[in-house]
Short mmCIF file of C-alpha atoms and ligand atoms in Angstrom, two decimals:
data_model
loop_
_atom_site.label_atom_id
_atom_site.label_comp_id
_atom_site.label_asym_id
_atom_site.label_seq_id
_atom_site.Cartn_x
_atom_site.Cartn_y
_atom_site.Cartn_z
CA MET A 207 32.77 15.32 0.01
CA THR A 208 29.29 16.80 -0.27
CA VAL A 209 27.08 15.42 -3.01
CA THR A 210 23.95 17.18 -4.20
CA TYR A 211 20.90 15.08 -4.92
CA GLN A 212 18.64 17.27 -7.03
CA PHE A 213 15.32 15.80 -8.17
CA PRO A 214 13.44 16.53 -11.41
CA GLU A 215 11.18 19.56 -11.57
CA ASN A 216 7.69 19.04 -10.14
CA PHE A 217 8.78 15.96 -8.21
CA TRP A 218 5.96 14.76 -5.94
CA TRP A 219 6.89 15.21 -2.28
CA GLY A 220 4.26 13.97 0.10
CA SER A 221 2.87 11.09 2.09
CA ALA A 222 0.15 8.47 2.07
CA ALA A 223 -2.59 7.42 4.44
CA SER A 224 -5.78 5.41 4.35
CA ALA A 225 -9.35 6.02 5.46
CA THR A 226 -9.73 3.22 8.02
CA GLN A 227 -6.38 4.10 9.57
CA THR A 228 -7.07 7.80 10.11
CA GLU A 229 -10.73 8.88 9.93
CA GLY A 230 -12.10 7.07 12.97
CA SER A 231 -14.95 4.71 12.18
CA ASN A 232 -17.10 6.05 15.06
CA ASN A 233 -17.08 9.47 13.41
CA GLY A 234 -19.98 10.46 11.16
CA VAL A 235 -22.34 8.10 9.39
CA LYS A 236 -20.51 5.02 8.19
CA GLY A 237 -21.37 1.44 7.29
CA LYS A 238 -19.44 -1.38 8.90
CA ASP A 239 -16.35 -2.74 7.20
CA ILE A 240 -14.49 -5.94 7.98
CA TRP A 241 -12.24 -4.15 10.50
CA ASP A 242 -15.17 -2.89 12.56
CA GLN A 243 -16.63 -6.36 12.54
CA TRP A 244 -13.43 -8.21 13.36
CA PHE A 245 -12.55 -5.83 16.18
CA ALA A 246 -16.05 -6.20 17.64
CA THR A 247 -15.73 -9.97 17.74
CA GLU A 248 -12.01 -10.51 18.46
CA PRO A 249 -10.55 -7.36 20.08
CA ASN A 250 -7.72 -9.42 21.58
CA ARG A 251 -6.26 -9.88 18.08
CA PHE A 252 -5.38 -6.17 18.00
CA PHE A 253 -2.30 -4.72 19.67
CA GLU A 254 -3.26 -3.57 23.17
CA GLY A 255 -6.92 -4.09 22.24
CA VAL A 256 -7.12 -0.86 20.21
CA GLY A 257 -9.61 -0.83 17.33
CA PRO A 258 -10.51 1.45 14.40
CA GLY A 259 -13.12 3.55 16.26
CA VAL A 260 -11.08 6.71 16.84
CA THR A 261 -7.72 6.28 15.07
CA SER A 262 -6.29 9.79 14.39
CA ASP A 263 -9.67 11.50 14.23
CA PHE A 264 -8.87 12.90 10.78
CA TYR A 265 -12.61 13.15 10.23
CA ASN A 266 -12.71 16.11 12.63
CA ARG A 267 -9.15 17.35 12.36
CA TYR A 268 -8.44 17.29 8.65
CA LYS A 269 -8.03 21.08 8.44
CA GLU A 270 -5.24 21.12 11.00
CA ASP A 271 -3.62 18.10 9.34
CA ILE A 272 -3.70 19.63 5.89
CA LYS A 273 -2.23 22.85 7.27
CA ASN A 274 0.61 20.75 8.70
CA MET A 275 1.08 19.01 5.36
CA LYS A 276 1.40 22.37 3.70
CA GLU A 277 3.92 23.49 6.29
CA ILE A 278 6.21 20.56 5.60
CA GLY A 279 6.13 21.13 1.87
CA HIS A 280 3.69 18.50 0.62
CA ASN A 281 2.66 19.09 -2.98
CA THR A 282 0.77 15.77 -3.17
CA PHE A 283 -0.99 13.49 -0.70
CA ARG A 284 -2.55 10.04 -1.18
CA MET A 285 -5.69 9.36 0.74
CA SER A 286 -8.28 6.65 0.38
CA ILE A 287 -12.05 6.73 0.35
CA SER A 288 -13.84 4.36 2.68
CA TRP A 289 -16.27 2.38 0.51
CA ALA A 290 -18.38 1.60 3.61
CA ARG A 291 -18.57 5.30 4.43
CA LEU A 292 -19.45 6.47 0.93
CA ILE A 293 -21.95 3.66 0.33
CA PRO A 294 -22.90 2.02 3.63
CA GLY A 295 -23.45 -1.67 3.05
CA GLY A 296 -21.34 -1.47 -0.13
CA ARG A 297 -24.29 -1.17 -2.51
CA GLY A 298 -27.30 1.12 -2.67
CA ASP A 299 -27.60 4.74 -1.61
CA VAL A 300 -24.75 7.18 -1.36
CA ASN A 301 -24.20 8.68 2.09
CA GLN A 302 -24.47 12.45 1.59
CA GLU A 303 -22.59 13.16 4.80
CA ALA A 304 -19.61 11.23 3.42
CA VAL A 305 -19.82 13.16 0.15
CA THR A 306 -19.66 16.42 2.10
CA PHE A 307 -16.70 15.14 4.14
CA TYR A 308 -14.64 13.98 1.15
CA ASN A 309 -15.51 17.16 -0.77
CA GLN A 310 -14.27 19.25 2.13
CA VAL A 311 -11.03 17.28 2.41
CA ILE A 312 -10.37 17.47 -1.32
CA ASP A 313 -11.16 21.18 -1.47
CA GLU A 314 -9.00 21.90 1.56
CA LEU A 315 -6.06 20.06 -0.01
CA LEU A 316 -6.46 21.92 -3.28
CA ALA A 317 -6.78 25.27 -1.49
CA ASN A 318 -3.39 24.47 0.06
CA ASP A 319 -1.83 23.57 -3.32
CA ILE A 320 -1.63 19.91 -2.40
CA GLU A 321 -2.79 17.60 -5.15
CA PRO A 322 -4.89 14.77 -3.74
CA PHE A 323 -4.30 11.29 -5.13
CA VAL A 324 -7.29 9.10 -4.32
CA ASN A 325 -7.23 5.37 -3.73
CA LEU A 326 -10.49 3.42 -3.75
CA PHE A 327 -9.67 0.36 -1.67
CA HIS A 328 -7.21 -0.04 1.17
CA PHE A 329 -8.02 -3.42 2.79
CA ASP A 330 -11.52 -2.25 3.81
CA MET A 331 -14.27 -4.43 2.38
CA PRO A 332 -17.79 -3.43 3.51
CA PHE A 333 -18.89 -6.10 5.94
CA GLU A 334 -22.19 -6.90 4.21
CA LEU A 335 -20.32 -7.68 0.99
CA GLN A 336 -17.83 -9.81 2.86
CA GLU A 337 -20.80 -11.76 4.14
CA LEU A 338 -21.66 -12.45 0.51
CA GLY A 339 -18.16 -13.85 0.01
CA GLY A 340 -16.19 -10.65 -0.58
CA TRP A 341 -13.81 -10.95 -3.52
CA GLU A 342 -14.57 -14.65 -3.82
CA ASN A 343 -17.98 -13.69 -5.16
CA ARG A 344 -17.88 -12.34 -8.69
CA GLU A 345 -21.00 -10.25 -8.05
CA VAL A 346 -19.00 -8.10 -5.65
CA ILE A 347 -16.94 -6.93 -8.62
CA ASN A 348 -20.03 -5.17 -9.97
CA ASP A 349 -20.58 -3.48 -6.62
CA TYR A 350 -16.99 -2.31 -6.62
CA VAL A 351 -17.26 -0.92 -10.14
CA ASN A 352 -20.45 0.94 -9.20
CA TYR A 353 -18.69 2.34 -6.18
CA ALA A 354 -15.69 3.37 -8.31
CA ARG A 355 -17.97 5.03 -10.85
CA THR A 356 -19.78 6.88 -8.08
CA ALA A 357 -16.47 8.18 -6.75
CA PHE A 358 -15.32 9.25 -10.25
CA ASP A 359 -18.61 11.09 -10.80
CA LEU A 360 -18.57 12.81 -7.43
CA PHE A 361 -14.93 13.81 -7.24
CA GLY A 362 -13.48 13.33 -10.75
CA ASP A 363 -13.82 17.03 -11.59
CA ARG A 364 -10.99 17.71 -9.11
CA ILE A 365 -9.20 14.39 -8.71
CA LYS A 366 -6.92 13.65 -11.63
CA THR A 367 -4.90 10.78 -10.15
CA TRP A 368 -6.73 7.65 -9.00
CA PHE A 369 -5.73 4.26 -7.70
CA THR A 370 -7.98 1.22 -7.74
CA PHE A 371 -6.29 -0.72 -4.94
CA ASN A 372 -3.54 -0.44 -2.39
CA GLU A 373 -1.45 -3.60 -2.02
CA PRO A 374 -4.16 -5.95 -3.30
CA ILE A 375 -2.05 -8.97 -2.40
CA VAL A 376 -2.22 -8.16 1.31
CA PRO A 377 -5.91 -9.06 1.80
CA VAL A 378 -5.13 -12.27 -0.11
CA GLU A 379 -2.25 -13.13 2.18
CA GLY A 380 -3.89 -11.85 5.35
CA GLY A 381 -7.45 -13.02 4.78
CA TYR A 382 -6.92 -16.30 2.91
CA LEU A 383 -3.41 -17.62 3.59
CA TYR A 384 -1.71 -16.41 6.74
CA ASP A 385 -4.50 -15.40 9.15
CA PHE A 386 -3.81 -11.72 9.77
CA HIS A 387 -6.93 -10.20 8.16
CA TYR A 388 -10.59 -11.06 8.40
CA PRO A 389 -12.10 -13.52 7.28
CA ASN A 390 -9.12 -15.57 8.56
CA ILE A 391 -9.42 -18.34 6.03
CA VAL A 392 -6.45 -20.57 5.16
CA ASP A 393 -7.10 -21.91 1.68
CA ALA A 394 -4.85 -21.23 -1.30
CA LYS A 395 -7.51 -22.07 -3.88
CA ARG A 396 -9.82 -19.46 -2.43
CA ALA A 397 -6.90 -17.04 -2.04
CA ILE A 398 -6.11 -17.36 -5.74
CA GLN A 399 -9.75 -16.75 -6.66
CA VAL A 400 -9.76 -13.63 -4.47
CA ALA A 401 -6.57 -12.37 -6.13
CA TYR A 402 -7.99 -13.02 -9.58
CA HIS A 403 -11.31 -11.30 -8.91
CA THR A 404 -9.51 -8.32 -7.41
CA MET A 405 -7.60 -7.97 -10.65
CA ILE A 406 -10.79 -8.22 -12.71
CA ALA A 407 -12.41 -5.56 -10.49
CA HIS A 408 -9.32 -3.41 -11.02
CA ALA A 409 -9.44 -3.74 -14.81
CA LYS A 410 -13.16 -2.95 -14.90
CA ALA A 411 -12.62 0.19 -12.83
CA VAL A 412 -9.81 1.26 -15.17
CA GLU A 413 -12.13 0.67 -18.11
CA ALA A 414 -14.92 2.70 -16.50
CA TYR A 415 -12.56 5.56 -15.72
CA HIS A 416 -11.00 5.74 -19.19
CA LYS A 417 -14.42 5.70 -20.80
CA ASP A 418 -15.52 8.99 -19.22
CA TYR A 419 -12.49 10.73 -17.75
CA ASN A 420 -9.07 11.77 -18.92
CA GLY A 421 -6.95 11.86 -15.76
CA LYS A 422 -4.70 8.97 -14.77
CA ILE A 423 -5.61 5.75 -13.05
CA GLY A 424 -3.25 3.17 -11.61
CA ILE A 425 -2.72 0.66 -8.86
CA VAL A 426 -0.45 0.67 -5.80
CA LEU A 427 1.59 -2.52 -5.41
CA ASN A 428 3.96 -3.57 -2.66
CA LEU A 429 6.86 -4.76 -4.78
CA THR A 430 9.29 -6.85 -2.81
CA PRO A 431 12.34 -7.96 -4.78
CA SER A 432 12.98 -11.67 -4.15
CA TYR A 433 16.73 -11.96 -3.72
CA PRO A 434 18.07 -15.54 -3.98
CA ARG A 435 20.54 -16.71 -1.33
CA SER A 436 23.00 -17.60 -4.11
CA GLN A 437 23.27 -18.17 -7.84
CA ASN A 438 22.75 -21.89 -7.33
CA PRO A 439 19.97 -22.95 -9.75
CA ALA A 440 17.88 -24.26 -6.84
CA ASP A 441 18.00 -20.88 -5.09
CA LEU A 442 17.29 -19.08 -8.36
CA LYS A 443 14.25 -21.24 -8.95
CA ALA A 444 12.97 -20.53 -5.43
CA SER A 445 13.32 -16.78 -5.96
CA HIS A 446 11.69 -16.97 -9.40
CA ILE A 447 8.62 -18.73 -7.96
CA CYS A 448 8.46 -16.31 -5.08
CA ASP A 449 8.56 -13.40 -7.51
CA LEU A 450 5.72 -14.98 -9.51
CA PHE A 451 3.51 -15.35 -6.45
CA PHE A 452 4.20 -12.12 -4.62
CA ASN A 453 5.09 -9.54 -7.27
CA ARG A 454 4.18 -10.65 -10.75
CA SER A 455 0.73 -12.02 -9.85
CA PHE A 456 -0.43 -8.39 -9.82
CA LEU A 457 2.34 -6.49 -11.57
CA ASP A 458 2.11 -8.37 -14.88
CA PRO A 459 -1.66 -8.18 -15.36
CA ALA A 460 -1.72 -4.53 -14.19
CA VAL A 461 1.07 -3.30 -16.47
CA LYS A 462 1.23 -5.88 -19.28
CA GLY A 463 -2.37 -7.00 -19.20
CA GLU A 464 -1.51 -10.69 -18.85
CA TYR A 465 -0.44 -13.23 -16.25
CA PRO A 466 3.06 -14.77 -16.43
CA GLU A 467 3.04 -18.10 -18.29
CA ASP A 468 5.12 -19.73 -15.54
CA LEU A 469 2.58 -18.79 -12.90
CA ILE A 470 -0.30 -20.21 -14.91
CA LYS A 471 1.67 -23.41 -15.49
CA LEU A 472 2.52 -23.83 -11.83
CA LEU A 473 -1.06 -23.27 -10.66
CA GLU A 474 -2.33 -25.62 -13.32
CA GLU A 475 0.07 -28.37 -12.21
CA HIS A 476 -1.28 -28.09 -8.68
CA GLY A 477 -4.93 -27.81 -9.68
CA HIS A 478 -5.21 -24.27 -8.39
CA LEU A 479 -6.18 -22.22 -11.43
CA PRO A 480 -8.99 -19.76 -10.62
CA VAL A 481 -12.40 -19.83 -12.26
CA THR A 482 -12.42 -17.34 -15.14
CA GLU A 483 -14.99 -16.06 -17.61
CA PRO A 484 -14.78 -15.57 -21.35
CA GLY A 485 -13.75 -12.01 -22.03
CA ASP A 486 -11.53 -11.70 -18.95
CA GLN A 487 -8.34 -12.02 -20.94
CA HIS A 488 -9.36 -9.27 -23.31
CA LEU A 489 -10.52 -7.08 -20.44
CA LEU A 490 -7.11 -7.31 -18.75
CA LYS A 491 -5.21 -6.71 -21.97
CA ALA A 492 -7.28 -3.66 -22.86
CA ASN A 493 -7.14 -1.98 -19.45
CA THR A 494 -3.60 -1.63 -18.27
CA VAL A 495 -2.59 1.14 -15.87
CA ASP A 496 -1.42 4.66 -16.65
CA LEU A 497 0.65 4.91 -13.52
CA LEU A 498 2.09 2.58 -10.91
CA GLY A 499 2.44 3.29 -7.20
CA VAL A 500 5.27 1.31 -5.61
CA ASN A 501 5.28 0.57 -1.89
CA TYR A 502 8.66 -0.56 -0.70
CA TYR A 503 9.59 -1.39 2.88
CA GLN A 504 11.84 -4.43 2.85
CA PRO A 505 13.37 -6.99 0.52
CA ARG A 506 12.50 -10.68 0.49
CA ARG A 507 15.39 -13.12 0.64
CA VAL A 508 14.80 -16.70 -0.25
CA LYS A 509 16.52 -20.03 -0.70
CA ALA A 510 15.59 -23.49 -1.95
CA LYS A 511 13.61 -25.50 0.55
CA ASP A 512 15.58 -27.40 3.17
CA SER A 513 12.95 -30.12 3.45
CA LEU A 514 9.97 -31.27 1.47
CA PRO A 515 6.65 -29.72 2.50
CA ASN A 516 4.38 -31.85 4.63
CA PRO A 517 1.99 -33.39 2.07
CA TYR A 518 -0.84 -33.12 4.61
CA SER A 519 -0.38 -29.38 5.13
CA PRO A 520 -2.43 -27.03 2.97
CA PHE A 521 -0.95 -25.95 -0.37
CA MET A 522 0.93 -22.67 0.14
CA PRO A 523 3.29 -20.51 -1.90
CA ASP A 524 5.85 -21.47 0.76
CA TRP A 525 5.89 -25.00 -0.62
CA PHE A 526 8.41 -23.70 -3.14
CA PHE A 527 10.89 -21.68 -1.10
CA ASP A 528 12.24 -20.98 2.37
CA ASN A 529 12.85 -17.53 3.70
CA TYR A 530 16.52 -16.74 4.06
CA GLU A 531 18.14 -14.63 6.77
CA MET A 532 21.21 -13.13 5.19
CA PRO A 533 24.03 -12.95 7.73
CA GLY A 534 24.90 -9.35 8.52
CA ARG A 535 21.70 -7.91 7.15
CA LYS A 536 20.80 -4.41 8.31
CA MET A 537 17.66 -4.41 10.39
CA ASN A 538 14.99 -2.10 11.68
CA PRO A 539 15.07 -3.85 15.06
CA TYR A 540 11.80 -2.29 16.19
CA ARG A 541 9.66 -3.55 13.33
CA GLY A 542 11.80 -6.59 12.63
CA TRP A 543 12.18 -5.77 8.96
CA GLU A 544 15.39 -5.73 6.96
CA ILE A 545 16.46 -2.35 5.61
CA TYR A 546 17.92 -2.65 2.13
CA GLU A 547 17.91 0.72 0.43
CA LYS A 548 19.19 -0.55 -2.92
CA GLY A 549 15.95 -2.51 -3.27
CA ILE A 550 14.23 0.68 -4.37
CA TYR A 551 16.71 1.03 -7.24
CA ASP A 552 16.39 -2.61 -8.26
CA ILE A 553 12.61 -2.28 -8.44
CA MET A 554 12.85 0.81 -10.60
CA MET A 555 15.42 -0.74 -12.95
CA ASN A 556 13.19 -3.77 -13.32
CA LEU A 557 10.24 -1.54 -14.22
CA LYS A 558 12.44 0.22 -16.75
CA GLN A 559 13.83 -2.92 -18.30
CA SER A 560 10.87 -5.29 -18.20
CA TYR A 561 7.75 -3.14 -17.82
CA GLY A 562 8.15 -0.50 -20.54
CA ASN A 563 9.47 2.06 -18.05
CA ILE A 564 5.93 2.73 -16.89
CA GLU A 565 5.40 6.00 -15.07
CA SER A 566 5.71 5.30 -11.36
CA PHE A 567 6.37 6.82 -7.97
CA ILE A 568 7.24 5.60 -4.51
CA SER A 569 3.80 5.57 -2.98
CA GLU A 570 4.93 4.23 0.42
CA ASN A 571 8.28 3.83 2.12
CA GLY A 572 8.85 4.30 5.78
CA MET A 573 10.16 3.16 9.09
CA GLY A 574 7.94 1.92 11.91
CA VAL A 575 9.41 2.36 15.38
CA GLN A 576 8.00 1.19 18.68
CA ASN A 577 8.05 3.42 21.80
CA GLU A 578 9.27 6.49 19.96
CA GLU A 579 8.79 8.62 23.09
CA ARG A 580 12.27 7.38 24.02
CA PHE A 581 13.59 9.84 21.51
CA LEU A 582 11.72 12.85 22.89
CA ASN A 583 13.87 15.90 23.36
CA ASN A 584 12.43 19.30 24.25
CA GLY A 585 8.97 18.12 23.34
CA ARG A 586 9.70 16.68 19.92
CA ILE A 587 10.80 13.25 18.73
CA GLU A 588 14.32 13.37 17.35
CA ASP A 589 13.93 10.68 14.72
CA ASP A 590 17.33 10.86 13.07
CA TYR A 591 17.01 7.15 12.21
CA ARG A 592 13.99 8.03 10.03
CA ILE A 593 15.82 10.87 8.34
CA ASP A 594 18.69 8.48 7.52
CA PHE A 595 16.24 5.86 6.32
CA ILE A 596 14.53 8.28 3.93
CA LYS A 597 17.78 9.85 2.78
CA GLU A 598 19.44 6.55 1.91
CA HIS A 599 16.40 5.41 -0.04
CA LEU A 600 16.23 8.75 -1.85
CA LYS A 601 19.87 8.40 -2.90
CA TRP A 602 19.12 5.12 -4.65
CA LEU A 603 15.97 6.57 -6.14
CA HIS A 604 18.00 9.48 -7.44
CA LYS A 605 20.44 7.07 -9.09
CA ALA A 606 17.51 5.28 -10.74
CA ILE A 607 16.26 8.59 -12.11
CA GLU A 608 19.73 9.45 -13.42
CA GLU A 609 19.69 6.12 -15.22
CA GLY A 610 16.43 6.96 -16.94
CA CYS A 611 13.74 5.47 -14.69
CA ASN A 612 10.39 7.14 -15.08
CA VAL A 613 9.77 7.83 -11.40
CA LYS A 614 7.85 10.94 -10.46
CA GLY A 615 7.78 11.20 -6.70
CA TYR A 616 8.30 9.97 -3.19
CA HIS A 617 5.61 9.58 -0.54
CA LEU A 618 6.39 8.58 2.99
CA TRP A 619 4.21 6.20 4.93
CA THR A 620 2.79 8.13 6.67
CA PHE A 621 1.86 11.71 7.43
CA MET A 622 1.04 11.23 11.12
CA ASP A 623 1.23 8.21 13.39
CA ASN A 624 -1.80 6.10 12.60
CA TRP A 625 -3.70 2.97 13.48
CA SER A 626 -2.24 0.02 11.64
CA TRP A 627 -4.62 -2.91 11.48
CA MET A 628 -3.66 -5.71 13.90
CA ASN A 629 -0.61 -3.71 14.97
CA ALA A 630 -2.85 -0.79 15.96
CA TYR A 631 -0.50 1.91 17.31
CA LYS A 632 2.48 -0.35 17.93
CA ASN A 633 4.81 0.99 15.26
CA ARG A 634 4.88 4.72 14.64
CA TYR A 635 5.61 5.91 11.13
CA GLY A 636 4.57 9.56 10.92
CA PHE A 637 6.26 12.89 10.28
CA PHE A 638 3.96 13.99 13.09
CA SER A 639 3.48 12.17 16.36
CA VAL A 640 -0.04 11.82 17.69
CA ASP A 641 -0.81 11.82 21.39
CA LEU A 642 -3.56 9.23 21.60
CA LYS A 643 -5.14 10.77 24.69
CA THR A 644 -5.35 14.35 23.49
CA GLN A 645 -4.98 13.84 19.72
CA THR A 646 -2.31 16.56 19.75
CA ARG A 647 -0.07 16.46 16.70
CA THR A 648 3.63 17.37 17.09
CA ALA A 649 6.13 17.59 14.26
CA LYS A 650 9.07 15.18 14.59
CA LYS A 651 12.55 16.18 13.49
CA SER A 652 12.01 14.36 10.18
CA ALA A 653 9.11 16.71 9.40
CA SER A 654 11.39 19.77 9.42
CA TRP A 655 14.02 17.91 7.44
CA PHE A 656 11.47 16.84 4.83
CA ALA A 657 10.18 20.42 4.56
CA GLU A 658 13.69 21.52 3.52
CA VAL A 659 14.08 18.65 1.07
CA SER A 660 10.80 19.50 -0.57
CA GLN A 661 11.61 23.20 -0.68
CA GLN A 662 15.04 22.58 -2.25
CA ASN A 663 13.71 19.74 -4.36
CA GLY A 664 16.58 17.66 -3.07
CA PHE A 665 19.34 17.63 -0.48
CA ASN A 666 23.08 17.66 0.05
CA ASP A 667 24.90 14.90 1.85
C1 BG6 B 806 1.72 -0.93 4.42
C2 BG6 B 806 0.23 -0.64 4.37
O1 BG6 B 806 1.98 -2.15 3.81
O2 BG6 B 806 2.27 -1.07 5.70
C3 BG6 B 806 -0.23 0.27 5.49
O3 BG6 B 806 -0.17 -0.11 3.11
C4 BG6 B 806 0.39 -0.12 6.82
O4 BG6 B 806 -1.63 0.28 5.53
C5 BG6 B 806 1.92 -0.11 6.69
O5 BG6 B 806 -0.01 0.70 7.86
C6 BG6 B 806 2.67 -0.40 8.00
O6 BG6 B 806 2.34 -1.60 8.57
P1 BG6 B 806 2.70 -2.02 10.06
O7 BG6 B 806 2.21 -3.42 10.18
O8 BG6 B 806 4.15 -1.93 10.26
O9 BG6 B 806 2.00 -1.10 11.00
#
């Protein structure tokens, strides 16, 4: 039986990308960010030794890319501004060449009827500010707010949808807990301070935006439902703590303007509360988001710990739970991530039930595949697995909408294959493949499929 999945009028069909992953840091005038620095000192940490210098050369090829977006029916596209490009060094003078570049990209998108959504920070701290302590240093918050204000003033006449941060928990995990981002520190106390200051920077940017502009501003969070192994109270407790650390540490202050009581209690018990200032609580409460971007790739499954943590090992969120491999789980074998399409529905229902049904959209969802050339046929990659992946997620999203969730769109990660931090070009995610030698873009099968979905505002299956 064929079922029709029709989406609400004006649904946002598009994709997301970030500055560091696409522009090419060797292109144009640009200050150094932590990725340039880390690659210069430890190139071996990056897959096949590939760094951020060239990436997809979007800096020079944005016109062709935007034309391709238009062709596959994008009505929206999320990009990010590189702070180190707009303001080299992170504070001080604005780089006029960067202003011209971002103006051209924005104008080109608008001329093609694609609404640009702009994100201000996607893992890319200017190196000089990192040297001052990055998000550990409260002064850096002021630099960020100045940068945000500069961006609003330069582009706010045309940009009506802004995001302060993409996945702010990732630099915390990568840079301060699990050693996959610069500055490669392993220290939960410092991680928690970084997370807290990021949230204060976020709230101050929201405040600055609302003061002078009347578009929407939000945050993009990677929400990862924490499914317990069982209903055993020990497993439930493990999943509750996991949810506090990895979802609610940003979701609650962003949407409700306050941290969960249980999280505060737990950090207090372990002597890990961050340093705060008077006025912070009010700031958070008064500056909640207008819109939430939800990145969803995989669920998290957890169970109670099998053994007590080593008391000599550093304090970690993982002191409170073990990861759980559910027998029979469906996997993306290439990326090593579980595929659980219903997760997208569970997230949306949770936002409806516990977060005032805040306006949201899927800001990233996607499937990374290694060695995609295997699937080449007559010059194009036949990525039926990606089509299925998107379709199955869209079905659950559709159900959430039918049940009243306030979700406005779906963006794939990502438009074209791009450079992905330590993984560089290992996993390919795009609608378009990119030949790294020639920079030729070629539409994959999923691109044509998505063009039809966008045109029909839905699909039959
Ligand atoms: C998302 C990030 O979490 O995952 C992107 O926002 C990133 O920046 C994407 O590229 C895919 O990551 P990976 O490690 O599979 O290449």
